Amino acid sequence: MLMRTDPFRQPAGATPGTWSRPTPMPMDAYRSGDEYVVVFDLPGVPPESIDLDVERNVLTVKAERRPDAVADGVEMQVAERPLGVFSRQLFLGDTLDAGRIEATYQHGVLTLRIPVAAKAKPRKIEIKTTASDPQQIDA
């Protein structure tokens, strides 16, 4: 199971995030079979600016989007695209295998696949019988 953190942070787009006070990034999360899939929107962020860490079952995603270089003398008319540092933390329950997380990045979307741990998957328990019939009582 996944748990979000920082639900009371400032909404994205209000002010640029910094390394000490990053802006939260939007995400979706769902379960698909034996894995959880978490998808983060990071448009305009180069892959080398994304940092993923797992420590003590806490997954941290950090990314930085810098402003595009503009020529001297250019006067910005509208600047609505969020810039700065973005971050999100998720608590990974003990039922997830944090050691086998897979990450892909395509078209500004970071996708993480987090498998359910083998110990948490449903399994059948074999019932063993003995050679003698337990209902017979020796008298």
PDB file of N, CA, C and O in Angstrom, residues 3-71:
ATOM      1  N   MET A   3       1.244   5.447   0.712  1.00  0.00           N
ATOM      2  CA  MET A   3       0.673   6.556   1.469  1.00  0.00           C
ATOM      3  C   MET A   3       1.356   7.832   1.015  1.00  0.00           C
ATOM      4  O   MET A   3       2.579   7.904   0.952  1.00  0.00           O
ATOM      5  N   ARG A   4       0.559   8.846   0.688  1.00  0.00           N
ATOM      6  CA  ARG A   4       1.103  10.135   0.296  1.00  0.00           C
ATOM      7  C   ARG A   4       1.581  10.883   1.530  1.00  0.00           C
ATOM      8  O   ARG A   4       1.084  10.673   2.620  1.00  0.00           O
ATOM      9  N   THR A   5       2.510  11.794   1.322  1.00  0.00           N
ATOM     10  CA  THR A   5       2.944  12.658   2.412  1.00  0.00           C
ATOM     11  C   THR A   5       2.734  14.104   1.996  1.00  0.00           C
ATOM     12  O   THR A   5       2.467  14.399   0.837  1.00  0.00           O
ATOM     13  N   ASP A   6       2.877  14.998   2.921  1.00  0.00           N
ATOM     14  CA  ASP A   6       2.797  16.434   2.685  1.00  0.00           C
ATOM     15  C   ASP A   6       1.475  16.884   2.062  1.00  0.00           C
ATOM     16  O   ASP A   6       1.455  17.629   1.096  1.00  0.00           O
ATOM     17  N   PRO A   7       0.309  16.455   2.598  1.00  0.00           N
ATOM     18  CA  PRO A   7      -0.960  16.841   1.990  1.00  0.00           C
ATOM     19  C   PRO A   7      -1.307  18.312   2.188  1.00  0.00           C
ATOM     20  O   PRO A   7      -2.189  18.830   1.506  1.00  0.00           O
ATOM     21  N   PHE A   8      -0.622  19.017   3.091  1.00  0.00           N
ATOM     22  CA  PHE A   8      -0.964  20.411   3.360  1.00  0.00           C
ATOM     23  C   PHE A   8       0.025  21.395   2.753  1.00  0.00           C
ATOM     24  O   PHE A   8       0.021  22.560   3.093  1.00  0.00           O
ATOM     25  N   ARG A   9       0.843  20.922   1.854  1.00  0.00           N
ATOM     26  CA  ARG A   9       1.808  21.806   1.210  1.00  0.00           C
ATOM     27  C   ARG A   9       1.099  22.796   0.292  1.00  0.00           C
ATOM     28  O   ARG A   9      -0.009  22.589  -0.140  1.00  0.00           O
ATOM     29  N   GLN A  10       1.840  23.820  -0.069  1.00  0.00           N
ATOM     30  CA  GLN A  10       1.349  24.845  -0.985  1.00  0.00           C
ATOM     31  C   GLN A  10       1.079  24.226  -2.356  1.00  0.00           C
ATOM     32  O   GLN A  10       1.843  23.407  -2.834  1.00  0.00           O
ATOM     33  N   PRO A  11      -0.029  24.607  -3.027  1.00  0.00           N
ATOM     34  CA  PRO A  11      -0.335  24.019  -4.336  1.00  0.00           C
ATOM     35  C   PRO A  11       0.707  24.380  -5.388  1.00  0.00           C
ATOM     36  O   PRO A  11       1.340  25.422  -5.313  1.00  0.00           O
ATOM     37  N   ALA A  12       0.858  23.486  -6.378  1.00  0.00           N
ATOM     38  CA  ALA A  12       1.827  23.702  -7.452  1.00  0.00           C
ATOM     39  C   ALA A  12       1.491  24.970  -8.225  1.00  0.00           C
ATOM     40  O   ALA A  12       0.335  25.314  -8.418  1.00  0.00           O
ATOM     41  N   GLY A  13       2.529  25.666  -8.676  1.00  0.00           N
ATOM     42  CA  GLY A  13       2.336  26.826  -9.512  1.00  0.00           C
ATOM     43  C   GLY A  13       2.283  28.145  -8.757  1.00  0.00           C
ATOM     44  O   GLY A  13       2.322  29.209  -9.359  1.00  0.00           O
ATOM     45  N   ALA A  14       2.184  28.144  -7.443  1.00  0.00           N
ATOM     46  CA  ALA A  14       2.061  29.384  -6.687  1.00  0.00           C
ATOM     47  C   ALA A  14       3.373  30.153  -6.688  1.00  0.00           C
ATOM     48  O   ALA A  14       3.406  31.321  -7.041  1.00  0.00           O
ATOM     49  N   THR A  15       4.458  29.531  -6.264  1.00  0.00           N
ATOM     50  CA  THR A  15       5.790  30.140  -6.301  1.00  0.00           C
ATOM     51  C   THR A  15       6.772  29.048  -6.681  1.00  0.00           C
ATOM     52  O   THR A  15       6.522  27.865  -6.434  1.00  0.00           O
ATOM     53  N   PRO A  16       7.910  29.438  -7.268  1.00  0.00           N
ATOM     54  CA  PRO A  16       8.880  28.412  -7.630  1.00  0.00           C
ATOM     55  C   PRO A  16       9.382  27.676  -6.401  1.00  0.00           C
ATOM     56  O   PRO A  16       9.634  28.274  -5.359  1.00  0.00           O
ATOM     57  N   GLY A  17       9.520  26.362  -6.531  1.00  0.00           N
ATOM     58  CA  GLY A  17      10.036  25.560  -5.430  1.00  0.00           C
ATOM     59  C   GLY A  17      11.538  25.702  -5.312  1.00  0.00           C
ATOM     60  O   GLY A  17      12.231  25.986  -6.284  1.00  0.00           O
ATOM     61  N   THR A  18      12.030  25.511  -4.106  1.00  0.00           N
ATOM     62  CA  THR A  18      13.465  25.536  -3.856  1.00  0.00           C
ATOM     63  C   THR A  18      13.866  24.183  -3.287  1.00  0.00           C
ATOM     64  O   THR A  18      13.006  23.379  -2.913  1.00  0.00           O
ATOM     65  N   TRP A  19      15.179  23.933  -3.159  1.00  0.00           N
ATOM     66  CA  TRP A  19      15.636  22.664  -2.611  1.00  0.00           C
ATOM     67  C   TRP A  19      15.206  22.523  -1.160  1.00  0.00           C
ATOM     68  O   TRP A  19      14.954  21.428  -0.684  1.00  0.00           O
ATOM     69  N   SER A  20      15.089  23.636  -0.440  1.00  0.00           N
ATOM     70  CA  SER A  20      14.666  23.544   0.963  1.00  0.00           C
ATOM     71  C   SER A  20      13.146  23.540   1.100  1.00  0.00           C
ATOM     72  O   SER A  20      12.617  23.093   2.107  1.00  0.00           O
ATOM     73  N   ARG A  21      12.431  24.043   0.101  1.00  0.00           N
ATOM     74  CA  ARG A  21      10.962  24.059   0.135  1.00  0.00           C
ATOM     75  C   ARG A  21      10.426  23.767  -1.276  1.00  0.00           C
ATOM     76  O   ARG A  21       9.977  24.658  -1.979  1.00  0.00           O
ATOM     77  N   PRO A  22      10.488  22.494  -1.668  1.00  0.00           N
ATOM     78  CA  PRO A  22      10.046  22.144  -3.026  1.00  0.00           C
ATOM     79  C   PRO A  22       8.530  22.186  -3.177  1.00  0.00           C
ATOM     80  O   PRO A  22       7.787  22.097  -2.209  1.00  0.00           O
ATOM     81  N   THR A  23       8.108  22.323  -4.418  1.00  0.00           N
ATOM     82  CA  THR A  23       6.696  22.305  -4.777  1.00  0.00           C
ATOM     83  C   THR A  23       6.274  20.861  -5.021  1.00  0.00           C
ATOM     84  O   THR A  23       7.020  20.102  -5.643  1.00  0.00           O
ATOM     85  N   PRO A  24       5.087  20.441  -4.547  1.00  0.00           N
ATOM     86  CA  PRO A  24       4.657  19.060  -4.829  1.00  0.00           C
ATOM     87  C   PRO A  24       4.334  18.884  -6.310  1.00  0.00           C
ATOM     88  O   PRO A  24       3.889  19.814  -6.971  1.00  0.00           O
ATOM     89  N   MET A  25       4.580  17.687  -6.825  1.00  0.00           N
ATOM     90  CA  MET A  25       4.275  17.395  -8.228  1.00  0.00           C
ATOM     91  C   MET A  25       3.010  16.546  -8.307  1.00  0.00           C
ATOM     92  O   MET A  25       2.764  15.725  -7.419  1.00  0.00           O
ATOM     93  N   PRO A  26       2.201  16.748  -9.342  1.00  0.00           N
ATOM     94  CA  PRO A  26       0.987  15.933  -9.466  1.00  0.00           C
ATOM     95  C   PRO A  26       1.323  14.479  -9.773  1.00  0.00           C
ATOM     96  O   PRO A  26       2.310  14.180 -10.440  1.00  0.00           O
ATOM     97  N   MET A  27       0.481  13.572  -9.254  1.00  0.00           N
ATOM     98  CA  MET A  27       0.715  12.154  -9.479  1.00  0.00           C
ATOM     99  C   MET A  27      -0.603  11.392  -9.495  1.00  0.00           C
ATOM    100  O   MET A  27      -1.609  11.865  -8.987  1.00  0.00           O
ATOM    101  N   ASP A  28      -0.566  10.234 -10.082  1.00  0.00           N
ATOM    102  CA  ASP A  28      -1.642   9.247 -10.023  1.00  0.00           C
ATOM    103  C   ASP A  28      -1.004   7.958  -9.521  1.00  0.00           C
ATOM    104  O   ASP A  28       0.171   7.694  -9.784  1.00  0.00           O
ATOM    105  N   ALA A  29      -1.777   7.133  -8.819  1.00  0.00           N
ATOM    106  CA  ALA A  29      -1.273   5.836  -8.357  1.00  0.00           C
ATOM    107  C   ALA A  29      -2.413   4.827  -8.432  1.00  0.00           C
ATOM    108  O   ALA A  29      -3.555   5.153  -8.108  1.00  0.00           O
ATOM    109  N   TYR A  30      -2.086   3.630  -8.885  1.00  0.00           N
ATOM    110  CA  TYR A  30      -3.093   2.570  -8.956  1.00  0.00           C
ATOM    111  C   TYR A  30      -2.396   1.217  -8.852  1.00  0.00           C
ATOM    112  O   TYR A  30      -1.191   1.109  -9.050  1.00  0.00           O
ATOM    113  N   ARG A  31      -3.201   0.199  -8.525  1.00  0.00           N
ATOM    114  CA  ARG A  31      -2.684  -1.169  -8.478  1.00  0.00           C
ATOM    115  C   ARG A  31      -3.101  -1.882  -9.748  1.00  0.00           C
ATOM    116  O   ARG A  31      -4.244  -1.794 -10.180  1.00  0.00           O
ATOM    117  N   SER A  32      -2.157  -2.593 -10.323  1.00  0.00           N
ATOM    118  CA  SER A  32      -2.408  -3.379 -11.522  1.00  0.00           C
ATOM    119  C   SER A  32      -1.810  -4.757 -11.294  1.00  0.00           C
ATOM    120  O   SER A  32      -0.597  -4.940 -11.385  1.00  0.00           O
ATOM    121  N   GLY A  33      -2.657  -5.717 -10.936  1.00  0.00           N
ATOM    122  CA  GLY A  33      -2.178  -7.070 -10.662  1.00  0.00           C
ATOM    123  C   GLY A  33      -1.277  -7.097  -9.447  1.00  0.00           C
ATOM    124  O   GLY A  33      -1.657  -6.654  -8.368  1.00  0.00           O
ATOM    125  N   ASP A  34      -0.051  -7.568  -9.634  1.00  0.00           N
ATOM    126  CA  ASP A  34       0.900  -7.709  -8.531  1.00  0.00           C
ATOM    127  C   ASP A  34       1.885  -6.543  -8.444  1.00  0.00           C
ATOM    128  O   ASP A  34       3.021  -6.701  -7.985  1.00  0.00           O
ATOM    129  N   GLU A  35       1.472  -5.355  -8.894  1.00  0.00           N
ATOM    130  CA  GLU A  35       2.337  -4.193  -8.757  1.00  0.00           C
ATOM    131  C   GLU A  35       1.508  -2.919  -8.624  1.00  0.00           C
ATOM    132  O   GLU A  35       0.351  -2.860  -9.034  1.00  0.00           O
ATOM    133  N   TYR A  36       2.131  -1.931  -7.999  1.00  0.00           N
ATOM    134  CA  TYR A  36       1.555  -0.594  -7.939  1.00  0.00           C
ATOM    135  C   TYR A  36       2.250   0.237  -8.998  1.00  0.00           C
ATOM    136  O   TYR A  36       3.460   0.109  -9.214  1.00  0.00           O
ATOM    137  N   VAL A  37       1.478   1.095  -9.654  1.00  0.00           N
ATOM    138  CA  VAL A  37       2.021   1.980 -10.671  1.00  0.00           C
ATOM    139  C   VAL A  37       1.785   3.407 -10.191  1.00  0.00           C
ATOM    140  O   VAL A  37       0.668   3.761  -9.822  1.00  0.00           O
ATOM    141  N   VAL A  38       2.863   4.194 -10.174  1.00  0.00           N
ATOM    142  CA  VAL A  38       2.778   5.592  -9.764  1.00  0.00           C
ATOM    143  C   VAL A  38       3.287   6.426 -10.926  1.00  0.00           C
ATOM    144  O   VAL A  38       4.367   6.161 -11.466  1.00  0.00           O
ATOM    145  N   VAL A  39       2.494   7.424 -11.331  1.00  0.00           N
ATOM    146  CA  VAL A  39       2.810   8.235 -12.492  1.00  0.00           C
ATOM    147  C   VAL A  39       2.899   9.699 -12.058  1.00  0.00           C
ATOM    148  O   VAL A  39       1.983  10.216 -11.424  1.00  0.00           O
ATOM    149  N   PHE A  40       4.023  10.348 -12.400  1.00  0.00           N
ATOM    150  CA  PHE A  40       4.263  11.747 -12.052  1.00  0.00           C
ATOM    151  C   PHE A  40       4.352  12.579 -13.324  1.00  0.00           C
ATOM    152  O   PHE A  40       5.028  12.187 -14.271  1.00  0.00           O
ATOM    153  N   ASP A  41       3.693  13.736 -13.338  1.00  0.00           N
ATOM    154  CA  ASP A  41       3.813  14.672 -14.452  1.00  0.00           C
ATOM    155  C   ASP A  41       5.000  15.585 -14.204  1.00  0.00           C
ATOM    156  O   ASP A  41       5.042  16.310 -13.211  1.00  0.00           O
ATOM    157  N   LEU A  42       5.970  15.543 -15.112  1.00  0.00           N
ATOM    158  CA  LEU A  42       7.165  16.381 -15.015  1.00  0.00           C
ATOM    159  C   LEU A  42       7.496  16.985 -16.379  1.00  0.00           C
ATOM    160  O   LEU A  42       8.591  16.799 -16.911  1.00  0.00           O
ATOM    161  N   PRO A  43       6.554  17.725 -16.982  1.00  0.00           N
ATOM    162  CA  PRO A  43       6.818  18.265 -18.318  1.00  0.00           C
ATOM    163  C   PRO A  43       7.982  19.249 -18.301  1.00  0.00           C
ATOM    164  O   PRO A  43       8.115  20.052 -17.387  1.00  0.00           O
ATOM    165  N   GLY A  44       8.826  19.130 -19.306  1.00  0.00           N
ATOM    166  CA  GLY A  44       9.947  20.042 -19.443  1.00  0.00           C
ATOM    167  C   GLY A  44      11.118  19.760 -18.533  1.00  0.00           C
ATOM    168  O   GLY A  44      12.071  20.519 -18.498  1.00  0.00           O
ATOM    169  N   VAL A  45      11.068  18.666 -17.775  1.00  0.00           N
ATOM    170  CA  VAL A  45      12.172  18.316 -16.881  1.00  0.00           C
ATOM    171  C   VAL A  45      13.058  17.303 -17.590  1.00  0.00           C
ATOM    172  O   VAL A  45      12.589  16.228 -17.968  1.00  0.00           O
ATOM    173  N   PRO A  46      14.343  17.626 -17.772  1.00  0.00           N
ATOM    174  CA  PRO A  46      15.228  16.629 -18.391  1.00  0.00           C
ATOM    175  C   PRO A  46      15.456  15.451 -17.444  1.00  0.00           C
ATOM    176  O   PRO A  46      15.491  15.635 -16.222  1.00  0.00           O
ATOM    177  N   PRO A  47      15.594  14.237 -17.978  1.00  0.00           N
ATOM    178  CA  PRO A  47      15.746  13.053 -17.125  1.00  0.00           C
ATOM    179  C   PRO A  47      16.913  13.148 -16.140  1.00  0.00           C
ATOM    180  O   PRO A  47      16.832  12.635 -15.033  1.00  0.00           O
ATOM    181  N   GLU A  48      17.980  13.829 -16.528  1.00  0.00           N
ATOM    182  CA  GLU A  48      19.129  13.935 -15.618  1.00  0.00           C
ATOM    183  C   GLU A  48      18.853  14.863 -14.430  1.00  0.00           C
ATOM    184  O   GLU A  48      19.631  14.907 -13.479  1.00  0.00           O
ATOM    185  N   SER A  49      17.736  15.580 -14.452  1.00  0.00           N
ATOM    186  CA  SER A  49      17.349  16.452 -13.335  1.00  0.00           C
ATOM    187  C   SER A  49      16.376  15.771 -12.379  1.00  0.00           C
ATOM    188  O   SER A  49      15.826  16.425 -11.499  1.00  0.00           O
ATOM    189  N   ILE A  50      16.149  14.479 -12.568  1.00  0.00           N
ATOM    190  CA  ILE A  50      15.232  13.730 -11.706  1.00  0.00           C
ATOM    191  C   ILE A  50      16.060  12.844 -10.784  1.00  0.00           C
ATOM    192  O   ILE A  50      16.984  12.170 -11.225  1.00  0.00           O
ATOM    193  N   ASP A  51      15.709  12.860  -9.502  1.00  0.00           N
ATOM    194  CA  ASP A  51      16.424  12.073  -8.502  1.00  0.00           C
ATOM    195  C   ASP A  51      15.424  11.190  -7.760  1.00  0.00           C
ATOM    196  O   ASP A  51      14.430  11.689  -7.228  1.00  0.00           O
ATOM    197  N   LEU A  52      15.680   9.881  -7.733  1.00  0.00           N
ATOM    198  CA  LEU A  52      14.832   8.922  -7.023  1.00  0.00           C
ATOM    199  C   LEU A  52      15.646   8.266  -5.926  1.00  0.00           C
ATOM    200  O   LEU A  52      16.750   7.779  -6.179  1.00  0.00           O
ATOM    201  N   ASP A  53      15.096   8.241  -4.713  1.00  0.00           N
ATOM    202  CA  ASP A  53      15.764   7.598  -3.578  1.00  0.00           C
ATOM    203  C   ASP A  53      14.754   6.809  -2.769  1.00  0.00           C
ATOM    204  O   ASP A  53      13.605   7.227  -2.631  1.00  0.00           O
ATOM    205  N   VAL A  54      15.195   5.690  -2.208  1.00  0.00           N
ATOM    206  CA  VAL A  54      14.387   4.934  -1.258  1.00  0.00           C
ATOM    207  C   VAL A  54      15.235   4.749  -0.014  1.00  0.00           C
ATOM    208  O   VAL A  54      16.361   4.257  -0.082  1.00  0.00           O
ATOM    209  N   GLU A  55      14.678   5.164   1.118  1.00  0.00           N
ATOM    210  CA  GLU A  55      15.358   4.981   2.392  1.00  0.00           C
ATOM    211  C   GLU A  55      14.313   4.648   3.441  1.00  0.00           C
ATOM    212  O   GLU A  55      13.361   5.407   3.642  1.00  0.00           O
ATOM    213  N   ARG A  56      14.485   3.480   4.084  1.00  0.00           N
ATOM    214  CA  ARG A  56      13.560   3.027   5.123  1.00  0.00           C
ATOM    215  C   ARG A  56      12.105   3.070   4.654  1.00  0.00           C
ATOM    216  O   ARG A  56      11.241   3.629   5.309  1.00  0.00           O
ATOM    217  N   ASN A  57      11.860   2.520   3.495  1.00  0.00           N
ATOM    218  CA  ASN A  57      10.515   2.433   2.912  1.00  0.00           C
ATOM    219  C   ASN A  57       9.888   3.776   2.590  1.00  0.00           C
ATOM    220  O   ASN A  57       8.671   3.883   2.467  1.00  0.00           O
ATOM    221  N   VAL A  58      10.696   4.830   2.462  1.00  0.00           N
ATOM    222  CA  VAL A  58      10.191   6.125   2.009  1.00  0.00           C
ATOM    223  C   VAL A  58      10.805   6.394   0.643  1.00  0.00           C
ATOM    224  O   VAL A  58      12.024   6.461   0.503  1.00  0.00           O
ATOM    225  N   LEU A  59       9.938   6.526  -0.359  1.00  0.00           N
ATOM    226  CA  LEU A  59      10.372   6.828  -1.717  1.00  0.00           C
ATOM    227  C   LEU A  59      10.307   8.335  -1.903  1.00  0.00           C
ATOM    228  O   LEU A  59       9.261   8.955  -1.659  1.00  0.00           O
ATOM    229  N   THR A  60      11.413   8.941  -2.311  1.00  0.00           N
ATOM    230  CA  THR A  60      11.464  10.381  -2.557  1.00  0.00           C
ATOM    231  C   THR A  60      11.768  10.614  -4.028  1.00  0.00           C
ATOM    232  O   THR A  60      12.732  10.060  -4.558  1.00  0.00           O
ATOM    233  N   VAL A  61      10.942  11.434  -4.665  1.00  0.00           N
ATOM    234  CA  VAL A  61      11.148  11.836  -6.056  1.00  0.00           C
ATOM    235  C   VAL A  61      11.389  13.338  -6.037  1.00  0.00           C
ATOM    236  O   VAL A  61      10.560  14.098  -5.525  1.00  0.00           O
ATOM    237  N   LYS A  62      12.528  13.776  -6.581  1.00  0.00           N
ATOM    238  CA  LYS A  62      12.838  15.202  -6.685  1.00  0.00           C
ATOM    239  C   LYS A  62      13.217  15.496  -8.120  1.00  0.00           C
ATOM    240  O   LYS A  62      13.883  14.692  -8.775  1.00  0.00           O
ATOM    241  N   ALA A  63      12.790  16.656  -8.594  1.00  0.00           N
ATOM    242  CA  ALA A  63      13.112  17.066  -9.956  1.00  0.00           C
ATOM    243  C   ALA A  63      13.238  18.581  -9.989  1.00  0.00           C
ATOM    244  O   ALA A  63      12.647  19.286  -9.165  1.00  0.00           O
ATOM    245  N   GLU A  64      13.999  19.070 -10.960  1.00  0.00           N
ATOM    246  CA  GLU A  64      14.162  20.516 -11.094  1.00  0.00           C
ATOM    247  C   GLU A  64      13.919  20.929 -12.536  1.00  0.00           C
ATOM    248  O   GLU A  64      14.445  20.327 -13.469  1.00  0.00           O
ATOM    249  N   ARG A  65      13.103  21.952 -12.693  1.00  0.00           N
ATOM    250  CA  ARG A  65      12.860  22.525 -14.024  1.00  0.00           C
ATOM    251  C   ARG A  65      13.343  23.964 -14.009  1.00  0.00           C
ATOM    252  O   ARG A  65      12.845  24.778 -13.245  1.00  0.00           O
ATOM    253  N   ARG A  66      14.321  24.229 -14.847  1.00  0.00           N
ATOM    254  CA  ARG A  66      14.909  25.565 -14.930  1.00  0.00           C
ATOM    255  C   ARG A  66      14.241  26.359 -16.055  1.00  0.00           C
ATOM    256  O   ARG A  66      13.702  25.777 -16.991  1.00  0.00           O
ATOM    257  N   PRO A  67      14.288  27.672 -15.956  1.00  0.00           N
ATOM    258  CA  PRO A  67      13.686  28.476 -17.024  1.00  0.00           C
ATOM    259  C   PRO A  67      14.448  28.305 -18.335  1.00  0.00           C
ATOM    260  O   PRO A  67      15.659  28.071 -18.331  1.00  0.00           O
ATOM    261  N   ASP A  68      13.722  28.410 -19.434  1.00  0.00           N
ATOM    262  CA  ASP A  68      14.362  28.359 -20.744  1.00  0.00           C
ATOM    263  C   ASP A  68      15.192  29.621 -20.929  1.00  0.00           C
ATOM    264  O   ASP A  68      14.805  30.710 -20.487  1.00  0.00           O
ATOM    265  N   ALA A  69      16.313  29.477 -21.597  1.00  0.00           N
ATOM    266  CA  ALA A  69      17.156  30.631 -21.877  1.00  0.00           C
ATOM    267  C   ALA A  69      16.462  31.504 -22.917  1.00  0.00           C
ATOM    268  O   ALA A  69      15.936  31.005 -23.911  1.00  0.00           O
ATOM    269  N   VAL A  70      16.430  32.786 -22.646  1.00  0.00           N
ATOM    270  CA  VAL A  70      15.857  33.739 -23.605  1.00  0.00           C
ATOM    271  C   VAL A  70      16.934  34.752 -23.970  1.00  0.00           C
ATOM    272  O   VAL A  70      17.833  35.044 -23.176  1.00  0.00           O
ATOM    273  N   ALA A  71      16.840  35.276 -25.163  1.00  0.00           N
ATOM    274  CA  ALA A  71      17.834  36.230 -25.653  1.00  0.00           C
ATOM    275  C   ALA A  71      17.721  37.554 -24.894  1.00  0.00           C
ATOM    276  O   ALA A  71      16.668  37.892 -24.345  1.00  0.00           O
TER     277      ALA A  71
END
